[in-house]
PDB file of C-alpha atoms in Angstrom:
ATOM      1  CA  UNK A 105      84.312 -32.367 -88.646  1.00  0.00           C
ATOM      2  CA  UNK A 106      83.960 -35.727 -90.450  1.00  0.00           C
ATOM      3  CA  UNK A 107      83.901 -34.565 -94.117  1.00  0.00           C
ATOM      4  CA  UNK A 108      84.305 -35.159 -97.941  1.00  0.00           C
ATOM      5  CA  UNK A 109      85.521 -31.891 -99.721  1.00  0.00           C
ATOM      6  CA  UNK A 110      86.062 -31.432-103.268  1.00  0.00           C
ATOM      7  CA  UNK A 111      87.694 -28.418-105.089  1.00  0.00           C
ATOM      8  CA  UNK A 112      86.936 -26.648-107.168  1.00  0.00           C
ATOM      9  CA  UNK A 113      83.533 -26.311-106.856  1.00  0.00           C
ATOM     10  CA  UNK A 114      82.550 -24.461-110.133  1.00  0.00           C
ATOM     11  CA  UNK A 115      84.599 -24.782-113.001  1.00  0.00           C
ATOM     12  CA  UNK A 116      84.466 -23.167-116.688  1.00  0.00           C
ATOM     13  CA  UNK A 117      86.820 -24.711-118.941  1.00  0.00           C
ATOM     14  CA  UNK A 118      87.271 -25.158-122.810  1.00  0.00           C
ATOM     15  CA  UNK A 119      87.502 -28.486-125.155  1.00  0.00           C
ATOM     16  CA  UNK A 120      90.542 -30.332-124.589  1.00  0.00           C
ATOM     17  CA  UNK A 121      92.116 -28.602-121.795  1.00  0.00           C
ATOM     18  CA  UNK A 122      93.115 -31.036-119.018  1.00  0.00           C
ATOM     19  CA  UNK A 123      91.999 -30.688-115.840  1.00  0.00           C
ATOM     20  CA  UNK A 124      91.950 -31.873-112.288  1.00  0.00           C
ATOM     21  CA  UNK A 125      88.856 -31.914-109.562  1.00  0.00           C
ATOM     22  CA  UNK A 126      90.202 -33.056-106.098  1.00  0.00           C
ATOM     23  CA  UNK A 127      88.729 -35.258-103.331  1.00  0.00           C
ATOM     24  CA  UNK A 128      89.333 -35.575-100.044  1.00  0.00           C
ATOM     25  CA  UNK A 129      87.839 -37.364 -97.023  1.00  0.00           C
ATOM     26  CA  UNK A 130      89.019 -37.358 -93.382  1.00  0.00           C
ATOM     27  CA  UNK A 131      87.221 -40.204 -92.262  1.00  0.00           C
ATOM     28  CA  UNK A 132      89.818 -42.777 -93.371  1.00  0.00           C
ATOM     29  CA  UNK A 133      87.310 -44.478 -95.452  1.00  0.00           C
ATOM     30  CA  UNK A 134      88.592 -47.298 -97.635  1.00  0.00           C
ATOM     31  CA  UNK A 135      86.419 -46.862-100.425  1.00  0.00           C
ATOM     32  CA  UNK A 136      85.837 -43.631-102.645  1.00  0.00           C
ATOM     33  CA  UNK A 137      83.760 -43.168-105.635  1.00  0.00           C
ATOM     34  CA  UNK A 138      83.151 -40.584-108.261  1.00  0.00           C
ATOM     35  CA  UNK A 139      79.255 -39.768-109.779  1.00  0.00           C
ATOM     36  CA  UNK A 140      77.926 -37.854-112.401  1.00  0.00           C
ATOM     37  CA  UNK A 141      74.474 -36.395-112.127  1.00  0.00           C
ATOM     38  CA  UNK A 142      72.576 -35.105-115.456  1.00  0.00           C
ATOM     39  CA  UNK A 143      69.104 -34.104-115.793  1.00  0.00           C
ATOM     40  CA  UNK A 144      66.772 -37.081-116.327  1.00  0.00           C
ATOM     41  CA  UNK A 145      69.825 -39.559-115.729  1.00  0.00           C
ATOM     42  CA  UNK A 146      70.024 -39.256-111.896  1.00  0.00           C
ATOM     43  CA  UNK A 147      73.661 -40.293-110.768  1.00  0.00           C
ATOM     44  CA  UNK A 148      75.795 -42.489-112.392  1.00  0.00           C
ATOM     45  CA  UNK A 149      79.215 -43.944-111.339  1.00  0.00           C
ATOM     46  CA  UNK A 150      82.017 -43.092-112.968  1.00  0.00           C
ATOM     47  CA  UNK A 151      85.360 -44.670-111.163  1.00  0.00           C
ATOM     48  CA  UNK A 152      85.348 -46.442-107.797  1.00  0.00           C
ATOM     49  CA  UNK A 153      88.401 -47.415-105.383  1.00  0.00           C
ATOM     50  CA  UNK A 154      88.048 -49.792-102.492  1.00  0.00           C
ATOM     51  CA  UNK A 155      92.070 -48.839-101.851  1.00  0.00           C
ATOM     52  CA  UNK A 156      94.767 -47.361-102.625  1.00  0.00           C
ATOM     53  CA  UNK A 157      96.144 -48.241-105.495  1.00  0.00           C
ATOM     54  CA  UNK A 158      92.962 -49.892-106.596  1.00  0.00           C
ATOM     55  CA  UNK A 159      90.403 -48.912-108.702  1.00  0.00           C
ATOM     56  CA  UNK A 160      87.303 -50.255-110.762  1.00  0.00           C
ATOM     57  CA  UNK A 161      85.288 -48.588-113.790  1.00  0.00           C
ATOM     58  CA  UNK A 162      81.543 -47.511-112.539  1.00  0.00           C
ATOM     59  CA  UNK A 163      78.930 -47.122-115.523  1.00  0.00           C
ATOM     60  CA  UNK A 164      80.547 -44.382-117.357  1.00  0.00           C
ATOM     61  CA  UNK A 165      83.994 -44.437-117.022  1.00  0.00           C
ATOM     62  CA  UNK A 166      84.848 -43.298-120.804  1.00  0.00           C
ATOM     63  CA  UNK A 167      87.024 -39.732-120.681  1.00  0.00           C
ATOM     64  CA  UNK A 168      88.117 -40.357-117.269  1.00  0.00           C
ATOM     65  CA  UNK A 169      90.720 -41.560-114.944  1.00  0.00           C
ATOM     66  CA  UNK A 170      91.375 -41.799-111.499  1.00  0.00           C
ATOM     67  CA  UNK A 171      93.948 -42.815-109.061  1.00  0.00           C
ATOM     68  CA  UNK A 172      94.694 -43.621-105.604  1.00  0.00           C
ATOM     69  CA  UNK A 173      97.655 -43.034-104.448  1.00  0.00           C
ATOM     70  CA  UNK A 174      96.878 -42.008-100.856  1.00  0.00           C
ATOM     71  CA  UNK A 175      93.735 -43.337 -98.523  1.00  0.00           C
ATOM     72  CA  UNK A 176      92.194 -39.544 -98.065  1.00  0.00           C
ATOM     73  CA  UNK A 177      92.367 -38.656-101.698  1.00  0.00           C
ATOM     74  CA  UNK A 178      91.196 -40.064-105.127  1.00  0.00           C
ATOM     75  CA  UNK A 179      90.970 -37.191-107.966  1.00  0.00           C
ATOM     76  CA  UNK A 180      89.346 -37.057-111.134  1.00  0.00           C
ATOM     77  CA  UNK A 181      91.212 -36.469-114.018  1.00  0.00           C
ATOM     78  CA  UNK A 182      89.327 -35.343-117.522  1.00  0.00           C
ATOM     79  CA  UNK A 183      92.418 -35.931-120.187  1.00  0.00           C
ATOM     80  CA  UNK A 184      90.612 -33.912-122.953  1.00  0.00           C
ATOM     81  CA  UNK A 185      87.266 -32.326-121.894  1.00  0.00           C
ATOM     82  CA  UNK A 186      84.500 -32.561-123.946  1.00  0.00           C
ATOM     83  CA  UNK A 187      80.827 -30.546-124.030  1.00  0.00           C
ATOM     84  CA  UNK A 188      79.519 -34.043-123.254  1.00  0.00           C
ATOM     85  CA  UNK A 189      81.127 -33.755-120.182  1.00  0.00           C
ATOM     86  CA  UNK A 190      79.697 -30.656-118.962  1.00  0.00           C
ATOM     87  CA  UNK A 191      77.934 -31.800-115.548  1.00  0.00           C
ATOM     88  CA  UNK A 192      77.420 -31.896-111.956  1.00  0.00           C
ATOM     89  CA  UNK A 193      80.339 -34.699-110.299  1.00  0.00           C
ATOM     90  CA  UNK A 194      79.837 -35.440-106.900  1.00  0.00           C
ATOM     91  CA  UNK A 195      83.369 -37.583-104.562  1.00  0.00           C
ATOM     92  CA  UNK A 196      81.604 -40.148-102.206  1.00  0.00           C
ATOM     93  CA  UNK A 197      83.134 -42.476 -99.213  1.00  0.00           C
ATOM     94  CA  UNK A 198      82.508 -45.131 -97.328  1.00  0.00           C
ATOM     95  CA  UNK A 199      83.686 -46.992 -94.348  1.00  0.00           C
ATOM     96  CA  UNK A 200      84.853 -50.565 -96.289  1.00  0.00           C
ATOM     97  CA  UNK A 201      83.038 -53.318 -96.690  1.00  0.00           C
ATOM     98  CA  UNK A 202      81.276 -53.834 -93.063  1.00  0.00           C
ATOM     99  CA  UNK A 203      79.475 -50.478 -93.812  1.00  0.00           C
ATOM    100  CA  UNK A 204      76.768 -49.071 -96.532  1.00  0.00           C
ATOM    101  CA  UNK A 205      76.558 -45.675 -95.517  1.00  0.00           C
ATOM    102  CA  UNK A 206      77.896 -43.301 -98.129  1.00  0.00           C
ATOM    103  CA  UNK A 207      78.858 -39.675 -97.563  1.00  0.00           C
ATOM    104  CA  UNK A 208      79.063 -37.028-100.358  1.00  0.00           C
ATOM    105  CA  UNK A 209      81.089 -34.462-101.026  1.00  0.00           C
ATOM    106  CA  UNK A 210      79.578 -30.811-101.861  1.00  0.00           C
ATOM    107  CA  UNK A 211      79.925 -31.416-105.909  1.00  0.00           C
ATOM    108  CA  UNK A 212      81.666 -29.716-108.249  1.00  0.00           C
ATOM    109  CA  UNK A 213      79.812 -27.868-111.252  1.00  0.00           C
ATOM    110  CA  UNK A 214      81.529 -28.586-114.211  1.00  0.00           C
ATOM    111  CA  UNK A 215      81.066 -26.627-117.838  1.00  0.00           C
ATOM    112  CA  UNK A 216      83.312 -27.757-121.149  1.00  0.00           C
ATOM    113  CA  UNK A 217      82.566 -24.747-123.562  1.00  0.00           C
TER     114      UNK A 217
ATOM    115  CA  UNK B  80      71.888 -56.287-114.842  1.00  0.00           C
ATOM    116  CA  UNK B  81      70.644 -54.314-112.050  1.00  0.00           C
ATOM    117  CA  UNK B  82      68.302 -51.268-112.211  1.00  0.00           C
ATOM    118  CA  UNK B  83      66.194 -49.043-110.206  1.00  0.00           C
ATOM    119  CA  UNK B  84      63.044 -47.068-111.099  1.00  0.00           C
ATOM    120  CA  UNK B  85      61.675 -44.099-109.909  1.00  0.00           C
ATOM    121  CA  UNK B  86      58.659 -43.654-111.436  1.00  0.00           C
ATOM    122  CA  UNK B  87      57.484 -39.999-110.616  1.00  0.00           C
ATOM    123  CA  UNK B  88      59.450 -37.011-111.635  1.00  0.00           C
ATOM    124  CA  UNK B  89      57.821 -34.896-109.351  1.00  0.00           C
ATOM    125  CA  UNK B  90      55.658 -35.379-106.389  1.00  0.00           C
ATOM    126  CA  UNK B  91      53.425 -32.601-105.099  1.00  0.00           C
ATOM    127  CA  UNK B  92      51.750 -32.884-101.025  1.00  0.00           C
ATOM    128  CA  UNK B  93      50.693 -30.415 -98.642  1.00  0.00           C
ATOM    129  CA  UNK B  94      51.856 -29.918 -95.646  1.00  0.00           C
ATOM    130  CA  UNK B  95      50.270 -32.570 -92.701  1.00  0.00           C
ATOM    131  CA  UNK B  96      49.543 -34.882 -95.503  1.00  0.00           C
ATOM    132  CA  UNK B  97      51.386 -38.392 -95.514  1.00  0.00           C
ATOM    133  CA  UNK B  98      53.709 -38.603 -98.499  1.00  0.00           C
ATOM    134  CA  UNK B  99      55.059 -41.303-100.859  1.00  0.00           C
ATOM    135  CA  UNK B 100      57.964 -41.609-103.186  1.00  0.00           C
ATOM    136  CA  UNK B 101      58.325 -44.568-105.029  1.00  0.00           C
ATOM    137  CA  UNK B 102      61.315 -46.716-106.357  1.00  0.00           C
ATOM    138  CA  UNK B 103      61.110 -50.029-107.803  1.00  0.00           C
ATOM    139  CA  UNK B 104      64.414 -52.556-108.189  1.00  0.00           C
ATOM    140  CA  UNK B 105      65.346 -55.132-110.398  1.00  0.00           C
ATOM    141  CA  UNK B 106      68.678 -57.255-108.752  1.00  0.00           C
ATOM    142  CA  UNK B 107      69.930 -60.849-108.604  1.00  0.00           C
ATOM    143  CA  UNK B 108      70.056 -62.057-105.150  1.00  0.00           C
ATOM    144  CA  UNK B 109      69.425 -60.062-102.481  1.00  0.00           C
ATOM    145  CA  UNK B 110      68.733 -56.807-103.102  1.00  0.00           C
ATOM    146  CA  UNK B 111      70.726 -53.670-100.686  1.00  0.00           C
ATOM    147  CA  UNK B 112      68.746 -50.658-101.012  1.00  0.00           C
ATOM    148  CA  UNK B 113      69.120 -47.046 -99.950  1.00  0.00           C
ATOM    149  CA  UNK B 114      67.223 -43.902 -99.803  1.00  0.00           C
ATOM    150  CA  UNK B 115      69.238 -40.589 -99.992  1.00  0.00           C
ATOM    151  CA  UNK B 116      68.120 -37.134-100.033  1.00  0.00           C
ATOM    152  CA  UNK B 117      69.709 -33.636-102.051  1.00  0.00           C
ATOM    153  CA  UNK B 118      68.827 -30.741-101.179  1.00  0.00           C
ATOM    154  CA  UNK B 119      69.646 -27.336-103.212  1.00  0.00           C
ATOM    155  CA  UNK B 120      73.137 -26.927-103.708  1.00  0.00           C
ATOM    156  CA  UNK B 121      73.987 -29.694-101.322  1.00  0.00           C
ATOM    157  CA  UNK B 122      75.882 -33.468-101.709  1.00  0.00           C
ATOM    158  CA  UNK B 123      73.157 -36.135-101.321  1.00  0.00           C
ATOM    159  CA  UNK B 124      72.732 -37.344 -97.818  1.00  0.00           C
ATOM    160  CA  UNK B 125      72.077 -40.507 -96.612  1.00  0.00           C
ATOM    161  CA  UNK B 126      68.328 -41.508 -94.990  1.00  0.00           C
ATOM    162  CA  UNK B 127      68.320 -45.349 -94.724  1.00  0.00           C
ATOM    163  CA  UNK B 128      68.891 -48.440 -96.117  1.00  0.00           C
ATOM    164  CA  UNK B 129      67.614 -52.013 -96.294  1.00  0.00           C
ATOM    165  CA  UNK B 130      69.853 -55.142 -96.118  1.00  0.00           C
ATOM    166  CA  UNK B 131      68.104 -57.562 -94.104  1.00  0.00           C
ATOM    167  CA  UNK B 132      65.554 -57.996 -91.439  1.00  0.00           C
ATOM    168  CA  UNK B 133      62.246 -56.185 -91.059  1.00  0.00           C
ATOM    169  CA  UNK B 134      60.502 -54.654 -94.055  1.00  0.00           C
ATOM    170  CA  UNK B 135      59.742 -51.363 -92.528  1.00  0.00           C
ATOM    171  CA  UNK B 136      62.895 -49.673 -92.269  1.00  0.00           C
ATOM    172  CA  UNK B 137      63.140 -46.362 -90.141  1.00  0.00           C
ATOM    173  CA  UNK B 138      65.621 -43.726 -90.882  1.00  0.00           C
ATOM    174  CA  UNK B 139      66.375 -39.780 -90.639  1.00  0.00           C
ATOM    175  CA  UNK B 140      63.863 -36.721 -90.332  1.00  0.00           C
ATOM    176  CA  UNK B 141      60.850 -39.151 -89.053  1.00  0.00           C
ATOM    177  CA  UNK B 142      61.510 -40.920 -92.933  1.00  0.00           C
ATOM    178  CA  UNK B 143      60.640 -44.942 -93.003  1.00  0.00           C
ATOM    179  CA  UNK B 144      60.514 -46.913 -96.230  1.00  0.00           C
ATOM    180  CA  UNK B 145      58.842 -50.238 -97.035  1.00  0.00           C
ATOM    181  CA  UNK B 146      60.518 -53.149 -98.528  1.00  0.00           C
ATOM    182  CA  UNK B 147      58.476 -55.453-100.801  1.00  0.00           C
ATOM    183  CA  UNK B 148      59.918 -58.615-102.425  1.00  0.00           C
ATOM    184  CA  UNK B 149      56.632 -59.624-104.174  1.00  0.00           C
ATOM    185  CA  UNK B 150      56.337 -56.291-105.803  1.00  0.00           C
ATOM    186  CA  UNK B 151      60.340 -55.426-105.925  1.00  0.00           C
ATOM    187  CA  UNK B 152      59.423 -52.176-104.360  1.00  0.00           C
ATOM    188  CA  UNK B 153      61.227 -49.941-101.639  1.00  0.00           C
ATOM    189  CA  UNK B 154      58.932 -46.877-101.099  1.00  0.00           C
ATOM    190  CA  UNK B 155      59.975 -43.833 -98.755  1.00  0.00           C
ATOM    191  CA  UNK B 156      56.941 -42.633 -96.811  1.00  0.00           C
ATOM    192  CA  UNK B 157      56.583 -40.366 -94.083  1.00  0.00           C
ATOM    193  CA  UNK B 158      53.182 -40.029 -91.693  1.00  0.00           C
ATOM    194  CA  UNK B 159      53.239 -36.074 -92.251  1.00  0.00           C
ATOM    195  CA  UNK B 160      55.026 -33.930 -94.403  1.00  0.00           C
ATOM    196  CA  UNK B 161      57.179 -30.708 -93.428  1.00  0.00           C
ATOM    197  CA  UNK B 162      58.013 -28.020 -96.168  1.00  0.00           C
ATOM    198  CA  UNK B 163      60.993 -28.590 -95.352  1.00  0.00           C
ATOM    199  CA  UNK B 164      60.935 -31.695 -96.781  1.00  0.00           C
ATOM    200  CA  UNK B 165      60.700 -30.725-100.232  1.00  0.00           C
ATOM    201  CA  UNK B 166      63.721 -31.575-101.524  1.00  0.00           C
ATOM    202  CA  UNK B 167      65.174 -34.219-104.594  1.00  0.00           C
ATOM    203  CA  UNK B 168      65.367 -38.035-103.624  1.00  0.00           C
ATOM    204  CA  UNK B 169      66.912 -40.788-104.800  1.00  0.00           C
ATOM    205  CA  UNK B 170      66.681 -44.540-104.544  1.00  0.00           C
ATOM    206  CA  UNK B 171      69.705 -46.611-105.029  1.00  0.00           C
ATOM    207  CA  UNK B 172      70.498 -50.474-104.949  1.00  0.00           C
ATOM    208  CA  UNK B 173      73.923 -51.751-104.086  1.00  0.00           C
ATOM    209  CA  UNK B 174      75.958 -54.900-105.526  1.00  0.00           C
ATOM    210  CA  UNK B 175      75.487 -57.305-102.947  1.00  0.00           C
ATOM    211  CA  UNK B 176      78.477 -59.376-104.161  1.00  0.00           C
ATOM    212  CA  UNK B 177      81.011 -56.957-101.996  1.00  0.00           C
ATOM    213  CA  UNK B 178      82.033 -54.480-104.345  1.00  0.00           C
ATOM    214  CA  UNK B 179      81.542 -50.701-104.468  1.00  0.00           C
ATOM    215  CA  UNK B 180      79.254 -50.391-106.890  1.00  0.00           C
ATOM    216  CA  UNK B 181      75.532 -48.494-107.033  1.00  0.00           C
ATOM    217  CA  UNK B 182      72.739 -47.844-109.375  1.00  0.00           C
ATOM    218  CA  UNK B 183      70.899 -44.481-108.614  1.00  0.00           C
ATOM    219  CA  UNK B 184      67.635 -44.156-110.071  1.00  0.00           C
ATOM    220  CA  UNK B 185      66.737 -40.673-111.647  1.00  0.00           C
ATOM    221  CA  UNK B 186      65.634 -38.957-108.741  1.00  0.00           C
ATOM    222  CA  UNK B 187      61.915 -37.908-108.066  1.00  0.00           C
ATOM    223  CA  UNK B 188      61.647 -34.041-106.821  1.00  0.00           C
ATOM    224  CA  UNK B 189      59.117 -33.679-103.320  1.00  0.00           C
ATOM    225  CA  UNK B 190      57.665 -30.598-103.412  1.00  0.00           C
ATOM    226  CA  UNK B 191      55.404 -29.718-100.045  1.00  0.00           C
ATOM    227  CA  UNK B 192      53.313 -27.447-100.256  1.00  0.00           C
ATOM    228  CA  UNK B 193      52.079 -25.106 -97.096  1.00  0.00           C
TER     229      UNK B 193
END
């Protein structure tokens, strides 16, 4: 089944404590994308990669980072978690650049205490 | 800058009635829009989009939208609603300059009622 899967999918962690939220897609989709979603704020992008080993800053890339080191996968990496950061990240794909069709991954429920 | 509107929070229709959710876009050049639907404790999925061509657009679950240039409008309508429609939507406009980059608006919540 064509799919995006991130893990984990809830996650209660404490200021500062590094941590990692995978993504995978099986679609061999060139382009993967982290979002945000907040209340009132809808989605916003955080990090974007149109390949491996290439990646772009969305519209709130501050207390991130990504990388691409492998086509399927392109995790999320919070450095030093922050309250602020407490929120609901969803791992997108898509095709390349000949398609517009985005798929989503389940989301991942994320609370810095 | 780009930027996309969604007007209405919440949006309340019973069941048979013909339903609206609205999104308005602000782009350079030609605008690529989207429509994609959450439901609870689901990823967003994807109903249709608008790159070129006619300005009705059809797309999943008996959705169309309407693309407007005058107005700068993309509205998602369907003829009747289904409970299980109610859901959260969002509009979204894509860089048309090849990149990967979106602006979601803030989502407007469809709530049909039976």
């Amino acid at each position: 089944e064509a799919q995006v899967t991130q893990n984990p999918r809830y996650l209660i962690t404490v200021t500062g404590k590094k941590l990692t939220v995978t993504c995978s897609q099986n679609m061999n989709h060139e382009y993967m994308s982290w979002y945000r979603q907040d209340p009132g704020l809808g989605l916003r992008q955080i990090y974007y990669s149109m390949n491996v080993e290439v990646t772009d800053k969305g519209d709130v890339p501050e207390g991130y980072k990504v990388s691409r080191k492998e086509k399927r996968n392109f995790p999320l990496i919070l450095e030093s978690p922050s309250p602020n950061q407490t929120s609901l990240y969803f791992c997108a794909s898509r095709g390349g650049p000949s398609t517009d069709t985005q798929y989503f991954g389940p989301g991942t429920r994320l609370t810095v205490l | 800058a780009q930027s996309v509107a969604q007007p209405e929070d919440q949006v309340n229709v019973a069941e048979g009635n013909p339903l609206t959710v609205k999104c308005t876009y602000s782009v350079s050049g030609n605008p690529y829009l989207f429509w994609y639907v959450q439901y609870p404790n689901r990823g967003l999925q994807f109903l249709l989009k608008y790159i070129t061509g006619d300005n009705l657009v059809k797309g999943s679950y008996g959705f169309e939208a309407e693309f407007n240039k005058s107005q700068t409008s993309f509205h998602l309508k369907k003829p009747s609603a289904l409970v299980s429609d109610s859901a959260l939507y969002f509009c979204a406009v894509r860089d048309s300059g090849g990149t990967y980059k979106y602006i979601f608006g803030t989502g407007t919540r469809l709530k049909v009622l039976a």
